[in-house]
mmCIF file of C-alpha atoms in Angstrom:
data_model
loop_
_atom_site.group_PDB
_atom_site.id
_atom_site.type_symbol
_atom_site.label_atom_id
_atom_site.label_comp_id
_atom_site.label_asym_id
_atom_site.label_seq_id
_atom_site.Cartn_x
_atom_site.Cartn_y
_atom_site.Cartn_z
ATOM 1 C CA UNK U 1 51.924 15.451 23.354
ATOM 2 C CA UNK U 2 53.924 18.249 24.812
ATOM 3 C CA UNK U 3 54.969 21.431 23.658
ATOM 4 C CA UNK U 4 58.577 20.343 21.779
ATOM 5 C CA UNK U 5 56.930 17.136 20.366
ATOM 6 C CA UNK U 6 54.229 19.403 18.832
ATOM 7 C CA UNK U 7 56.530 21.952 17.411
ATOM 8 C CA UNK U 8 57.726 18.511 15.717
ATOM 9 C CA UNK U 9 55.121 17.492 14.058
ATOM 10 C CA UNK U 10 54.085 20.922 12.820
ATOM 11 C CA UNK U 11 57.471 21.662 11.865
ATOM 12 C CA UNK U 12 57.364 22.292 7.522
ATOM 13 C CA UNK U 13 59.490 23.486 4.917
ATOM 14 C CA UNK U 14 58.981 27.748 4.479
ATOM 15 C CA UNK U 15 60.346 29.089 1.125
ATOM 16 C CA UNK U 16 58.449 31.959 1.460
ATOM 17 C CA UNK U 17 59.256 34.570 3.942
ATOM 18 C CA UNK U 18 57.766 37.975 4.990
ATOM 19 C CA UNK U 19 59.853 40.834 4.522
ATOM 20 C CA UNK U 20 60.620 41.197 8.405
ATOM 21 C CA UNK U 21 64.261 40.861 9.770
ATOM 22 C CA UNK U 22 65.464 38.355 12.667
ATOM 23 C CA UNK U 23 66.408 40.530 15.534
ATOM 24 C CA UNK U 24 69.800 39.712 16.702
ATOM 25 C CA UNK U 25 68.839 38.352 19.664
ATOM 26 C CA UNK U 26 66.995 35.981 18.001
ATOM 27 C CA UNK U 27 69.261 34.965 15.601
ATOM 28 C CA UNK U 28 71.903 34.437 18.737
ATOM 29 C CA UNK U 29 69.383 32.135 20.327
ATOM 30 C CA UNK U 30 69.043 30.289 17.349
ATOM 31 C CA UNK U 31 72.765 29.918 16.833
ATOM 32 C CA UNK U 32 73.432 29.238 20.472
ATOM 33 C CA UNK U 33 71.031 27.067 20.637
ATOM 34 C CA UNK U 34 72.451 24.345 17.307
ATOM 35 C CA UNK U 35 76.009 24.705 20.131
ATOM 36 C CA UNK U 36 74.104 22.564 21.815
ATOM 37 C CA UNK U 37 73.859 20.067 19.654
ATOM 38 C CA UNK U 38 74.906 16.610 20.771
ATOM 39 C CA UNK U 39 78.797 16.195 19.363
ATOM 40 C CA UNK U 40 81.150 13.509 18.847
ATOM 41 C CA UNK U 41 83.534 13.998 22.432
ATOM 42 C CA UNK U 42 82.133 17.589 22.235
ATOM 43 C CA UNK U 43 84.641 18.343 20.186
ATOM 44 C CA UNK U 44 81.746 20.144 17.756
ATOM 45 C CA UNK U 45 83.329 18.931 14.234
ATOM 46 C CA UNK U 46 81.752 21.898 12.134
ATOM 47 C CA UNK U 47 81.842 26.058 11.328
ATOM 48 C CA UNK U 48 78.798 27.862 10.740
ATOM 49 C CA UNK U 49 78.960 30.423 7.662
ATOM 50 C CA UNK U 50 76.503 33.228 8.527
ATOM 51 C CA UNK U 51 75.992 34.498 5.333
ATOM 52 C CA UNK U 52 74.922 38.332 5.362
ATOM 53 C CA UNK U 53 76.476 39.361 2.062
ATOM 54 C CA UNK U 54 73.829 40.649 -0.001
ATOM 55 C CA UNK U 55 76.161 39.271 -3.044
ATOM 56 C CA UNK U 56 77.100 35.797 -1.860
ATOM 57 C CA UNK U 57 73.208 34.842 -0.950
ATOM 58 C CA UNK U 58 72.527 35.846 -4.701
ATOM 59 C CA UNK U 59 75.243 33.483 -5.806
ATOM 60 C CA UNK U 60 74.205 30.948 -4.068
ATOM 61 C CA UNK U 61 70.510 31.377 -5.073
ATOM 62 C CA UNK U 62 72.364 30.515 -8.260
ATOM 63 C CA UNK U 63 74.640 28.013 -7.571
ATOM 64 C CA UNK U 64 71.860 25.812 -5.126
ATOM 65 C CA UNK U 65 69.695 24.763 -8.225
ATOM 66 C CA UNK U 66 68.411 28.208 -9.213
ATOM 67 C CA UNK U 67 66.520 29.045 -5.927
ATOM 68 C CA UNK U 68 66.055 32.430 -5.780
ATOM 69 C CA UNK U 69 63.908 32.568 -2.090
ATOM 70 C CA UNK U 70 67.454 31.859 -0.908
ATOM 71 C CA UNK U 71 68.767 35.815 -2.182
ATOM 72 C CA UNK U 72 66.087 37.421 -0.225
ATOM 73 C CA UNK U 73 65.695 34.942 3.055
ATOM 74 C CA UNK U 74 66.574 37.555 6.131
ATOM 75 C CA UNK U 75 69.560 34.329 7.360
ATOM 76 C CA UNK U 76 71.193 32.178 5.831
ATOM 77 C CA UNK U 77 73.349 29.761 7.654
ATOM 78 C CA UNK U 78 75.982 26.881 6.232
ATOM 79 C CA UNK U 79 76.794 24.464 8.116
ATOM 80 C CA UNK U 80 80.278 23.200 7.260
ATOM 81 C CA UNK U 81 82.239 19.630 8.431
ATOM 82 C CA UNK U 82 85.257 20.668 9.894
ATOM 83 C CA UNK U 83 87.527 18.452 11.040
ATOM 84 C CA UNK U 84 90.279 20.360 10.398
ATOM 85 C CA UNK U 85 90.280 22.936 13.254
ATOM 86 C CA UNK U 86 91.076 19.381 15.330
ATOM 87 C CA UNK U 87 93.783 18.673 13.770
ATOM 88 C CA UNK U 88 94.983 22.481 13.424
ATOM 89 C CA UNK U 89 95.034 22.552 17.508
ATOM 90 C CA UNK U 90 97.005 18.555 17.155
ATOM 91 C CA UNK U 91 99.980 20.430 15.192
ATOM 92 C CA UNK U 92 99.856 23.701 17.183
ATOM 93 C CA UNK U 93 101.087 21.553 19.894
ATOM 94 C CA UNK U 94 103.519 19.585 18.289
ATOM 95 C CA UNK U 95 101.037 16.386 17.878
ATOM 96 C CA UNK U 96 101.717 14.445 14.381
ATOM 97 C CA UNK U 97 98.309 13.651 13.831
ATOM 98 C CA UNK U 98 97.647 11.019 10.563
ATOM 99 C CA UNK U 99 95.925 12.711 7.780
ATOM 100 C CA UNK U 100 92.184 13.531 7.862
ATOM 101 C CA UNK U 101 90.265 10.335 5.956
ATOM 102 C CA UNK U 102 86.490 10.023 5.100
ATOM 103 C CA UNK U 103 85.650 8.620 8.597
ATOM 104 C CA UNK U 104 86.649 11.853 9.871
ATOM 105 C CA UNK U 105 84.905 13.952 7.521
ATOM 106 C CA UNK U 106 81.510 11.678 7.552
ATOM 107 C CA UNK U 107 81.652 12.079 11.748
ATOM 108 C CA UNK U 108 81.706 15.630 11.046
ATOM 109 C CA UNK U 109 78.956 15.374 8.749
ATOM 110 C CA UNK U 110 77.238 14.147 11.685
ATOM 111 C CA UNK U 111 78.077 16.705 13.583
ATOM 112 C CA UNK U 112 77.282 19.649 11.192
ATOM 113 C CA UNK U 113 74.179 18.154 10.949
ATOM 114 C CA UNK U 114 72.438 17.483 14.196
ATOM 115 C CA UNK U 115 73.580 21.081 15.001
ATOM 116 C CA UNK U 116 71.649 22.610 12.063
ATOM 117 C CA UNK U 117 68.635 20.422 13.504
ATOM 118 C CA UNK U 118 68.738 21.615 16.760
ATOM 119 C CA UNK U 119 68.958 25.509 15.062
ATOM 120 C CA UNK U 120 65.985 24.602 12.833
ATOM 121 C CA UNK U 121 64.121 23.252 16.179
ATOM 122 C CA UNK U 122 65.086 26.494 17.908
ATOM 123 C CA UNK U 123 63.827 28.824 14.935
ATOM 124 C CA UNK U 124 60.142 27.103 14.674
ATOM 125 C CA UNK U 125 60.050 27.700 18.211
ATOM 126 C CA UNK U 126 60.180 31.013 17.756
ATOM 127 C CA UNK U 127 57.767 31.772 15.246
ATOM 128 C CA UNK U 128 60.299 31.529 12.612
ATOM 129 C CA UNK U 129 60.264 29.191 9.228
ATOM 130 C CA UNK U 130 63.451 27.394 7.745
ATOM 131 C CA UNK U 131 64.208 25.253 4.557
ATOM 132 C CA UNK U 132 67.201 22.855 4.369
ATOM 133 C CA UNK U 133 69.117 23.220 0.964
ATOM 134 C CA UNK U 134 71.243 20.426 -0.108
ATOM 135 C CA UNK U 135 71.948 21.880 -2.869
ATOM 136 C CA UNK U 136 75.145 23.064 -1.465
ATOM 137 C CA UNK U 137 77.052 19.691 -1.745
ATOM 138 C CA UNK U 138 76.835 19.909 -4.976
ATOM 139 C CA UNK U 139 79.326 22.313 -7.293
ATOM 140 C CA UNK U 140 82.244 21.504 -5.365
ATOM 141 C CA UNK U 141 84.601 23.314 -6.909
ATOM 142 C CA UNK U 142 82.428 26.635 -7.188
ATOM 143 C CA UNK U 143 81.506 26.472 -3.803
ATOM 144 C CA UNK U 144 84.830 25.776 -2.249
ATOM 145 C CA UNK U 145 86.098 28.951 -4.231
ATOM 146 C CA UNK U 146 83.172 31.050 -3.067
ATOM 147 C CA UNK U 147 83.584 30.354 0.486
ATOM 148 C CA UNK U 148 87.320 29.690 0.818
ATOM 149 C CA UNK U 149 87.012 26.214 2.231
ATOM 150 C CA UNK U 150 89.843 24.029 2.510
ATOM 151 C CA UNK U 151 90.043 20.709 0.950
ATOM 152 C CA UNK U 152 89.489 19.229 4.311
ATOM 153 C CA UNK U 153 86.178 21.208 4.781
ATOM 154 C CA UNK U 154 82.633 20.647 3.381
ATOM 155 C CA UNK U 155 79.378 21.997 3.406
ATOM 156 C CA UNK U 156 77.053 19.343 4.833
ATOM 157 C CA UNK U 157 73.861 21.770 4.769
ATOM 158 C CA UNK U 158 72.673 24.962 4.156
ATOM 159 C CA UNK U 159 69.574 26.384 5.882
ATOM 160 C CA UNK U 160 67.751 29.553 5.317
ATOM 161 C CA UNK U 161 65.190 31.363 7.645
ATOM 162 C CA UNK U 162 63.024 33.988 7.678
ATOM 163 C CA UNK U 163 58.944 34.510 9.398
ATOM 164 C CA UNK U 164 56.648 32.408 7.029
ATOM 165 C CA UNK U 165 53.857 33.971 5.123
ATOM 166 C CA UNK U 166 50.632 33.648 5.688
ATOM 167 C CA UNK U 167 50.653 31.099 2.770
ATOM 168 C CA UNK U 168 53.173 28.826 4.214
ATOM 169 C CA UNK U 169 51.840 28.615 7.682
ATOM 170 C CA UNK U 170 48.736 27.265 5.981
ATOM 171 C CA UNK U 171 50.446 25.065 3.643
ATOM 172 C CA UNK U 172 49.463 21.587 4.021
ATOM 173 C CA UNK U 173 52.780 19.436 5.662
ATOM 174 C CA UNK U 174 53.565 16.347 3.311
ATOM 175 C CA UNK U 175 52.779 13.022 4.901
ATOM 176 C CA UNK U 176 55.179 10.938 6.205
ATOM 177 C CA UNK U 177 55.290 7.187 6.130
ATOM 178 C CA UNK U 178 54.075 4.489 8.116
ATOM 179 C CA UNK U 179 55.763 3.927 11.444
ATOM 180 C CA UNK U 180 56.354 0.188 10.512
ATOM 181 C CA UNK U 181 57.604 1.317 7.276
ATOM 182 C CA UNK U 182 60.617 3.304 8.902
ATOM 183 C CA UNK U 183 60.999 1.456 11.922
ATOM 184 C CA UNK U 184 63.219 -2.488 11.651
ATOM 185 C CA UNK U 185 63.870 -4.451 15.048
ATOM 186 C CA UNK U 186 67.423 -4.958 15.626
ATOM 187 C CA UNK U 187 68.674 -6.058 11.919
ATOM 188 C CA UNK U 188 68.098 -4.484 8.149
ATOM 189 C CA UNK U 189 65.711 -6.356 6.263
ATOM 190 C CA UNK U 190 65.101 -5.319 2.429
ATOM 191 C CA UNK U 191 61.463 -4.571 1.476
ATOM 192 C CA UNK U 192 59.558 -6.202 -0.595
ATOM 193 C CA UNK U 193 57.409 -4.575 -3.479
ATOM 194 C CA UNK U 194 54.162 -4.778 -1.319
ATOM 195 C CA UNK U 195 55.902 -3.274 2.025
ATOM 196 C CA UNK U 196 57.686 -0.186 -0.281
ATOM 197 C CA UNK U 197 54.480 0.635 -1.617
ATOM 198 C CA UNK U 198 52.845 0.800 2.068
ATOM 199 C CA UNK U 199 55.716 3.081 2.601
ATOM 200 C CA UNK U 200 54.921 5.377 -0.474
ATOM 201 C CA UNK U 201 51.745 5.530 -0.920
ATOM 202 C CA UNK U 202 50.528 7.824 2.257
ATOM 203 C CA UNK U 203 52.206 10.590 0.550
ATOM 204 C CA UNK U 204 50.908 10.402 -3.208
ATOM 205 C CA UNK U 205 47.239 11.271 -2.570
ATOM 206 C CA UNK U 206 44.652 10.407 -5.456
ATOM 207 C CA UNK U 207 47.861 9.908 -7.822
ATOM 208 C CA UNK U 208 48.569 6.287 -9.758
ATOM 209 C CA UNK U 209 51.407 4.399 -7.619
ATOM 210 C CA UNK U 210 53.139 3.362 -10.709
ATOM 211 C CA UNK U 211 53.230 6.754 -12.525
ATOM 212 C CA UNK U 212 53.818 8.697 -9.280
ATOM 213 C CA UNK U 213 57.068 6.562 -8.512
ATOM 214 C CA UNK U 214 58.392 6.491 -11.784
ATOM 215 C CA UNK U 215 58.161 10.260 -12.639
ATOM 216 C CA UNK U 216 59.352 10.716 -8.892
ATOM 217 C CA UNK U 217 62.748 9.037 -9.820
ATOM 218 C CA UNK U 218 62.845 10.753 -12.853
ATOM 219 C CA UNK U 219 62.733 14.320 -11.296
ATOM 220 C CA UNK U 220 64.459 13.610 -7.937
ATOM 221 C CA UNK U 221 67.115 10.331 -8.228
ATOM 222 C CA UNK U 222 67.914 10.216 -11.737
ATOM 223 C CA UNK U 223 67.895 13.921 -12.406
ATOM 224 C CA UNK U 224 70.913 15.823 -12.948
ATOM 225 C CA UNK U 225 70.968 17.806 -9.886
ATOM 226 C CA UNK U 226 71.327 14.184 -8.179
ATOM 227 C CA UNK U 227 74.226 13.073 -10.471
ATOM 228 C CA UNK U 228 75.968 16.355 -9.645
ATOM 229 C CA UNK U 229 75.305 15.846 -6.228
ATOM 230 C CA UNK U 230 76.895 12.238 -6.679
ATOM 231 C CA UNK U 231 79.977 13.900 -8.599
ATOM 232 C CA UNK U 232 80.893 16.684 -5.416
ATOM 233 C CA UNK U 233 80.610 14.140 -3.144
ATOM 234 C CA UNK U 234 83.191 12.324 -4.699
ATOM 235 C CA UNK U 235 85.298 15.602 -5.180
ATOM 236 C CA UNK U 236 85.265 16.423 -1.518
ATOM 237 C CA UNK U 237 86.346 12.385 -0.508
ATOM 238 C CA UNK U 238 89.286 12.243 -2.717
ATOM 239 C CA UNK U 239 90.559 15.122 -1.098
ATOM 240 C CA UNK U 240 91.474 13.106 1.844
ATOM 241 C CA UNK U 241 93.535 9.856 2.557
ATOM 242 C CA UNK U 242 92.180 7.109 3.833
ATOM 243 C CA UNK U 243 94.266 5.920 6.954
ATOM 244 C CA UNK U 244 96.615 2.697 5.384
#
């Protein structure tokens, strides 16, 4: 296994940082480094927020489901879909372009993604811990106000990072699944109950299946954080036109 395959698998979640800054020329390699992130015709569909406002992280400790590692995390990066800029540079020219729909916006959700990846990647690398925080797709309207986004903009992720604690580097990763529970050849078959729970059960430890599964959907799918989540989504979609 080499040495980018490894960082892979070791790779966790850190929520807990030490109080140690990023030097900047760390924080440029990391940034540089999600540019180079592969892009639909390299036309890099998203804006990174670097958030150093002291204020605006403790809002959106707030806002992101009440987090409040995200206030004191030395960077804190949001990775925005923007398909706009494209079609800012069509009209500077004197291009009609058709309005921005939800293919547009989804391929820069792609985009905005696979770039915060490849900066997440790049951090670990260098000794330095990140958590994703999806919690910024939800509060639409709030967050669009606190960041000035356009209606044709949205925050796909939001990563923090900071050096882990001594804690988190010993943290035990989660388990993933089964390779053969991930992995389909060619079309999409629907599991069965017997297959799901050979996908599940890696991950639950000495815990009933049944009880572990149903208070998982009860805190994570069904919880109100998700049906928020659900409601932005839909905020940020009807925004656009779909192409007739």
């Amino acid at each position: 296994m080499n040495a980018v395959i490894q960082s892979l698998f070791t790779r966790k979640s850190v929520r807990s940082y030490e109080s140690k800054p990023i030097d900047p020329q760390l924080k440029e390699q990391i940034l540089l480094a999600a540019m180079q992130a592969p892009t639909a015709g390299n036309q890099q569909l998203y804006t990174i927020l670097d958030v150093t406002d002291a204020e605006l992280k403790r809002q959106l400790s707030v806002t992101c489901d009440h987090q409040p590692f995200i206030a004191t995390a030395p960077l804190v990066l949001i990775f925005c879909a923007d398909p706009l800029k494209w079609v800012d540079a069509y009209r500077s020219v004197g291009c009609d372009p058709r309005p921005i729909g939800p293919g547009d916006l989804l391929l820069a959700m792609q985009d905005a993604v696979i770039a915060a990846q490849n900066a997440v990647t790049a951090a670990w690398s260098l000794g330095i811990g990140s958590c994703y925080i999806g919690d910024i797709m939800e509060n639409a309207e709030q967050h669009r106000a606190m960041l000035h986004l356009p209606p044709e903009v949205m925050p796909a992720t939001m990563v923090v990072f900071g050096y882990p604690t001594v804690h988190q580097l010993e943290r035990f990763k989660p388990e993933r699944s089964p390779l053969e529970s991930i992995v389909q050849q060619n079309t999409y078959h629907r599991m069965d109950s017997g297959a799901l729970r050979r996908m599940i059960e890696p991950r639950i430890g000495q815990n009933a299946y049944e009880a572990w599964v149903a208070a998982f959907c009860g805190r994570k799918f069904n919880s109100g954080f998700a049906r928020e989540l659900s409601r932005s989504a839909q905020v940020y979609l009807r925004s656009l036109s779909p192409e007739e």
